[in-house]
PDB file of C-alpha atoms in Angstrom:
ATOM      1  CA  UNK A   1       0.000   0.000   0.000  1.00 47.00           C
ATOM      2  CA  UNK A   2       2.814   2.341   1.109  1.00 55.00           C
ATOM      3  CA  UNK A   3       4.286   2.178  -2.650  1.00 54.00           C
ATOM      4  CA  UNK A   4       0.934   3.469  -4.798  1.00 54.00           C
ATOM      5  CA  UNK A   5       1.163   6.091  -2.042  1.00 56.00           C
ATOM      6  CA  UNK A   6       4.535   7.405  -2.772  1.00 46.00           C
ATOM      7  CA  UNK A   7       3.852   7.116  -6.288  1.00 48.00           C
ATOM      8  CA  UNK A   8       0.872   8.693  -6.361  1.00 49.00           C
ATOM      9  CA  UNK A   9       2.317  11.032  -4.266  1.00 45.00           C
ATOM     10  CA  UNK A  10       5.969  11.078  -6.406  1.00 41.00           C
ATOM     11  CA  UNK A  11       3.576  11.957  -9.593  1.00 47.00           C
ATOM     12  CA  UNK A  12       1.835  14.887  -7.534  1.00 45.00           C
ATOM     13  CA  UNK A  13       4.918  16.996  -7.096  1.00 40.00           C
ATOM     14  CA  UNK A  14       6.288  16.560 -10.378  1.00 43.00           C
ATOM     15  CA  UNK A  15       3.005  18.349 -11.639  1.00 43.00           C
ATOM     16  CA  UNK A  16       3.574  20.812  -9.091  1.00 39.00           C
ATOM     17  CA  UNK A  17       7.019  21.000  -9.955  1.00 38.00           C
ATOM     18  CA  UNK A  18       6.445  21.853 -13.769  1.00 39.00           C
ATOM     19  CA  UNK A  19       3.782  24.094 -13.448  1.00 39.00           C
ATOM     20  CA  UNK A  20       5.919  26.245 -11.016  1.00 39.00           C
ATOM     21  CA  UNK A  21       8.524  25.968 -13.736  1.00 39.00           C
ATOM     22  CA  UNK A  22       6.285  27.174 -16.125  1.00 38.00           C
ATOM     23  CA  UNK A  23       7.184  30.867 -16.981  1.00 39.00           C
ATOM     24  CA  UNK A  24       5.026  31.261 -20.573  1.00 37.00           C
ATOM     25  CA  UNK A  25       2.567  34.415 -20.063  1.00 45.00           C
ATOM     26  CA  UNK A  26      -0.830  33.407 -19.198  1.00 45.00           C
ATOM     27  CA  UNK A  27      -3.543  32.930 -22.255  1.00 41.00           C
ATOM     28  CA  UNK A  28      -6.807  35.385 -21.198  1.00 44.00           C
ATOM     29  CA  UNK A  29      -8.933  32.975 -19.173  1.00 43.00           C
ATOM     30  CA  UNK A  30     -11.941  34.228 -20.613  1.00 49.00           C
ATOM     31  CA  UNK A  31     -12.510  34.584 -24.381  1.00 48.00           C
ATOM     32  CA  UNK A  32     -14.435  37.606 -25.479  1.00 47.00           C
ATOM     33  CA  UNK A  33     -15.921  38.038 -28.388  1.00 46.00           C
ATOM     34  CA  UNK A  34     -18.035  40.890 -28.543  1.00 48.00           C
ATOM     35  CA  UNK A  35     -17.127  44.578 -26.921  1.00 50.00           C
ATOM     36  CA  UNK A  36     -19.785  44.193 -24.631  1.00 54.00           C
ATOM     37  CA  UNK A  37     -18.662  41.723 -22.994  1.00 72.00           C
ATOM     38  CA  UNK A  38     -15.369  43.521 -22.281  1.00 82.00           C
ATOM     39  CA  UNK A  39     -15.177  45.066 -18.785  1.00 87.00           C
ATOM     40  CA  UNK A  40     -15.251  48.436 -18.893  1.00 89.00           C
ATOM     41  CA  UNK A  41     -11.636  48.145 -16.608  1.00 92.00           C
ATOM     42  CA  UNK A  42     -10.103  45.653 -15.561  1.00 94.00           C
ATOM     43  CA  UNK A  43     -10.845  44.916 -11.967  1.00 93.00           C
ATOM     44  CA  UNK A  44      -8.247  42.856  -9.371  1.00 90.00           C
ATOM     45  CA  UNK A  45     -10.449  40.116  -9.944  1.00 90.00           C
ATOM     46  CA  UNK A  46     -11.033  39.791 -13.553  1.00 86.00           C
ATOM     47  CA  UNK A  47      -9.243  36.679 -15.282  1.00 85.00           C
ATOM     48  CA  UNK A  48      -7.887  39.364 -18.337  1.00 87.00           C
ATOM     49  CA  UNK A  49      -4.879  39.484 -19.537  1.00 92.00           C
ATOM     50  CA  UNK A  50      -4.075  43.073 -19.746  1.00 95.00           C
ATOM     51  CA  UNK A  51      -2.527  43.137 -23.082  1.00 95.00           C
ATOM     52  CA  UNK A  52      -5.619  40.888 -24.481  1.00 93.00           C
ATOM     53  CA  UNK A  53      -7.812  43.389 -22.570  1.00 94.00           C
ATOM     54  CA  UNK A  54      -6.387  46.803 -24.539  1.00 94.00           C
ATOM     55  CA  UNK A  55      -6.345  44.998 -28.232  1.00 94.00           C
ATOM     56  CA  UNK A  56      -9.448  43.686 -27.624  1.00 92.00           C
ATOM     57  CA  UNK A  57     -11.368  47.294 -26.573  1.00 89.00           C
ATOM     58  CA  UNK A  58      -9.300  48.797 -29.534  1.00 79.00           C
ATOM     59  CA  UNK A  59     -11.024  46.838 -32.115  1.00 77.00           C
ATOM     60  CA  UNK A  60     -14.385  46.334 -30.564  1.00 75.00           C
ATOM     61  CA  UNK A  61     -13.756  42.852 -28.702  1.00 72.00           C
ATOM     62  CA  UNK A  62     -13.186  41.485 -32.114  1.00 74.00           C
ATOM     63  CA  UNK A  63     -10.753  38.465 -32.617  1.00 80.00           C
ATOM     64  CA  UNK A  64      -7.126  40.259 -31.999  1.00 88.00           C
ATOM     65  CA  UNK A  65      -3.732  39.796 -33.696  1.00 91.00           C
ATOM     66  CA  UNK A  66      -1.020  37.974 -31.985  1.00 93.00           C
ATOM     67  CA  UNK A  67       1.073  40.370 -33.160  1.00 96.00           C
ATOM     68  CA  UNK A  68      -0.548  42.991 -31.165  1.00 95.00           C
ATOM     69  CA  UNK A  69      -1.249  41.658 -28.146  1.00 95.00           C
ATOM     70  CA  UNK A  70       2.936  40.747 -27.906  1.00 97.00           C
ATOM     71  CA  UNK A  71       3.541  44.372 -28.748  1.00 97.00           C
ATOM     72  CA  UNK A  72       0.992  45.342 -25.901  1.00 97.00           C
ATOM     73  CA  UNK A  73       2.266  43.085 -23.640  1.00 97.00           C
ATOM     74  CA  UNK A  74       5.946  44.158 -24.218  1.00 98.00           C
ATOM     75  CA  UNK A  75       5.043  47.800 -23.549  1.00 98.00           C
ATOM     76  CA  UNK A  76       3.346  46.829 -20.321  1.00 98.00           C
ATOM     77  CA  UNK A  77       6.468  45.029 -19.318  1.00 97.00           C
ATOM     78  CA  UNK A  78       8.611  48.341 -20.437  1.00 97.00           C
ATOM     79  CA  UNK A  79       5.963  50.063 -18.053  1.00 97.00           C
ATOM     80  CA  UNK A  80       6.349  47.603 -15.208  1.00 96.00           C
ATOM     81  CA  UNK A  81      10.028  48.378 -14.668  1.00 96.00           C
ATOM     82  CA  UNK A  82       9.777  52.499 -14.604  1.00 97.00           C
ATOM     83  CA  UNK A  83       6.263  52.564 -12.507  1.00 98.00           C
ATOM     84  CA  UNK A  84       4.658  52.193  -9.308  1.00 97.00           C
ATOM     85  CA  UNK A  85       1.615  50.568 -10.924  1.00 97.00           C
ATOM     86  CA  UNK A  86       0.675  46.660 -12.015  1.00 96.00           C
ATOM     87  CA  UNK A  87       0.090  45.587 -15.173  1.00 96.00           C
ATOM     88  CA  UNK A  88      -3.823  45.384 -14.887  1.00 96.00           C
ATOM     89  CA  UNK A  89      -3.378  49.450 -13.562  1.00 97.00           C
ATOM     90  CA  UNK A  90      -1.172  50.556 -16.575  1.00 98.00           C
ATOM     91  CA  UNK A  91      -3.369  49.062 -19.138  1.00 98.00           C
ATOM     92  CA  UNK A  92      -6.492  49.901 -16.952  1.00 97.00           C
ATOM     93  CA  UNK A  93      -4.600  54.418 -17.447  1.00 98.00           C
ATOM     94  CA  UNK A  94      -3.123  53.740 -20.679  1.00 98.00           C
ATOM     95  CA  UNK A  95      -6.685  52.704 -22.103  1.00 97.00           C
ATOM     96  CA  UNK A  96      -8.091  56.133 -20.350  1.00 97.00           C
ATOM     97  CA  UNK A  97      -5.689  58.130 -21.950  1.00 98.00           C
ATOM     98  CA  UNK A  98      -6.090  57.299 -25.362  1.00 97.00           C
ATOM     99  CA  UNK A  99      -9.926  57.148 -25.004  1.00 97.00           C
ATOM    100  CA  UNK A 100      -9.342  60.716 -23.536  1.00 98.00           C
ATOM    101  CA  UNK A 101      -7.129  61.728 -26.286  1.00 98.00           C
ATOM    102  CA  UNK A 102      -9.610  60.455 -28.544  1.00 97.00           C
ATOM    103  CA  UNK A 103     -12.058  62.632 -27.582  1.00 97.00           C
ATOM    104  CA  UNK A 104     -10.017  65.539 -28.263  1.00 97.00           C
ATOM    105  CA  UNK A 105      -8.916  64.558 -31.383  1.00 97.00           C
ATOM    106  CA  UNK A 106      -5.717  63.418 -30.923  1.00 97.00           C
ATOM    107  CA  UNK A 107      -5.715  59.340 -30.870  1.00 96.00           C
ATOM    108  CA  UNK A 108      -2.584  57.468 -29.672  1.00 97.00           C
ATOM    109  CA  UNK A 109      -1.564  53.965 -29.565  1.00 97.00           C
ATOM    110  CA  UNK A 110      -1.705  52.609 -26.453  1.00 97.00           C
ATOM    111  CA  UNK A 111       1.845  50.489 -26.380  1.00 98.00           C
ATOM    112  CA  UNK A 112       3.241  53.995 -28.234  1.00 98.00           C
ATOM    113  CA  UNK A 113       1.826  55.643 -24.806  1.00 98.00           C
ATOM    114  CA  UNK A 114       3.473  53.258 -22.359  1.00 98.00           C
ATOM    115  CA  UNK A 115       6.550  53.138 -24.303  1.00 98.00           C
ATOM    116  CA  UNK A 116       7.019  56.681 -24.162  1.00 98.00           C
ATOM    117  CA  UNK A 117       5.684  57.500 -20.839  1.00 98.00           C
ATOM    118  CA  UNK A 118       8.345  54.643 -19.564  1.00 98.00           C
ATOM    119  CA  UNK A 119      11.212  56.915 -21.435  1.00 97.00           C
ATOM    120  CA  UNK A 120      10.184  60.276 -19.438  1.00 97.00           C
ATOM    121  CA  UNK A 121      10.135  57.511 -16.167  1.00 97.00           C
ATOM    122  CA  UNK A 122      13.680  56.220 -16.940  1.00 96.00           C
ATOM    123  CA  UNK A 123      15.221  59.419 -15.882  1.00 95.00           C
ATOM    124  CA  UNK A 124      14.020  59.807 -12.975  1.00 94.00           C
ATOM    125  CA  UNK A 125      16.062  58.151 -10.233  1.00 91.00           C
ATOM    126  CA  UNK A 126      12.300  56.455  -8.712  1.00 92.00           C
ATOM    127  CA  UNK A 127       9.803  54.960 -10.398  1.00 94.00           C
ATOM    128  CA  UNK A 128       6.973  57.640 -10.790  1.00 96.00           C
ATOM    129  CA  UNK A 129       3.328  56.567 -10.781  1.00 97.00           C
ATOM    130  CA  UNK A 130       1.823  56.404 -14.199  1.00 98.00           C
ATOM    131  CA  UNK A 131      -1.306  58.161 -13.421  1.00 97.00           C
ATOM    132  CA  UNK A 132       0.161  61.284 -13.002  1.00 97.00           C
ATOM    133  CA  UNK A 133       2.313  60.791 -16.377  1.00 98.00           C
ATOM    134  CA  UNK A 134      -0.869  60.562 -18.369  1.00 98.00           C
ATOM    135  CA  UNK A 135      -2.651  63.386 -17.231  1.00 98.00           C
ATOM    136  CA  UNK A 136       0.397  65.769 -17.236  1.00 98.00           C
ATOM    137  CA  UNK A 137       1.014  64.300 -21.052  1.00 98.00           C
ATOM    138  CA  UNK A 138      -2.918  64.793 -21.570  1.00 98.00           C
ATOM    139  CA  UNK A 139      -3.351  68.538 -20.116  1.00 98.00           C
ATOM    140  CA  UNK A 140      -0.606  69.293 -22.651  1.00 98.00           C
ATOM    141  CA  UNK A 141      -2.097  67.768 -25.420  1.00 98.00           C
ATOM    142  CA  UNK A 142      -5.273  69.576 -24.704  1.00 98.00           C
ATOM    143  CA  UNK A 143      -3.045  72.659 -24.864  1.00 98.00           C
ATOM    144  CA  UNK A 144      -2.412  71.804 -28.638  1.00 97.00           C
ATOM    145  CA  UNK A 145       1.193  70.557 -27.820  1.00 98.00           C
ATOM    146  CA  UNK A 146       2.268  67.873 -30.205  1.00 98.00           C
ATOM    147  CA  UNK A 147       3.149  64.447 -28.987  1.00 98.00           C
ATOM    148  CA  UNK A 148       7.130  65.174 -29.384  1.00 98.00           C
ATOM    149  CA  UNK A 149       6.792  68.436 -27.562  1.00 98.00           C
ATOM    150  CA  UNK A 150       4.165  67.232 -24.878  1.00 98.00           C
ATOM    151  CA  UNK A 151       6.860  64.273 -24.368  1.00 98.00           C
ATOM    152  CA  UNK A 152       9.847  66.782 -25.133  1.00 98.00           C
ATOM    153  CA  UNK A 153       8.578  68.818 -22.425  1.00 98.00           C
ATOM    154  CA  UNK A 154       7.473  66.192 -19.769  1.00 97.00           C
ATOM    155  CA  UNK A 155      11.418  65.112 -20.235  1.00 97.00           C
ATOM    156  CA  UNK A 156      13.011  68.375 -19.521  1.00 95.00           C
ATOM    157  CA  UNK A 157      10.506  68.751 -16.288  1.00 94.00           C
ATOM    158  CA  UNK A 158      11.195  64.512 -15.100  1.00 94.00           C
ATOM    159  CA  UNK A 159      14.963  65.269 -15.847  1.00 92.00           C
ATOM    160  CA  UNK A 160      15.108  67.817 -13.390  1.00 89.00           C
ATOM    161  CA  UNK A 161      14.425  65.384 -10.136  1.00 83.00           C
ATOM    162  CA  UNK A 162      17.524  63.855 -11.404  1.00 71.00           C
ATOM    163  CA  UNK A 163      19.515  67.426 -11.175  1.00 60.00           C
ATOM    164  CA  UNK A 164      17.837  67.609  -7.229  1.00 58.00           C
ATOM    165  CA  UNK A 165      19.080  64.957  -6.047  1.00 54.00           C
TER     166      UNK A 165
END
């Protein structure tokens, strides 16, 4: 008896073993497949990936590239090393922002956002918090700045907490 035990128990751990082991990024748990059925932001508890999430608002909840959500999911992990905020937070802002921008007249991409956001954040000597990123970069779009001087701005004024120190 004590052998199907160990084996059983032997057999148990291995699983447990590879699936610790297992480093792939996680497939959205839930498939969506029409924009309503998108939450409007992703919650703590929704079973999103964030990357999946943004393409998928983009184009309506439609079926979404590959390609795209990689290049989403790269810029969140761009974001994840210059701010304060998770993954699930970043695409919840970055999503506001370009719907924001949008309504101005002034659509962005959303990885394009990160990306760039996480540049102005790199010379800092702290990670900053996002949030306040996007709605600096947004009151100067509103302004009529361009995206290079909005950015080109935001750089020389981030820069400077380098200088303080």
């Amino acid at each position: 008896m004590r052998a199907p035990r160990l084996a059983a128990l032997c057999a148990t751990l291995a699983a447990l073993l590879c699936a610790c082991g297992d480093t792939t990024p996680q497939r959205p748990a839930i498939e969506v497949k029409r924009k309503d059925e998108l939450p409007k932001w992703l919650t703590p508890i929704d079973r999103v990936d964030p990357a999946y999430w943004l393409a998928a608002r983009k184009n309506g909840g439609a079926p979404v590239a590959e390609a795209r959500v990689a290049r989403l999911r790269a810029a969140l992990e761009i974001g994840g090393a210059h701010f304060l905020e998770s993954p699930r937070m970043l695409a919840n802002r970055a999503g506001q922002l370009a719907d924001m921008l949008a309504e101005i007249g002034a659509a962005e991409d959303e990885a394009e956002l990160i990306e760039n956001l996480a540049r102005i954040s790199a010379v800092t000597p702290n990670k900053q918090t996002f949030g306040d990123l996007c709605q600096h970069y947004f009151n100067l779009r509103k302004q009529g700045a361009t995206p290079e001087s909005a950015l080109a701005d935001l750089l020389e004024r981030y820069s400077a907490q380098r200088r303080e120190q």
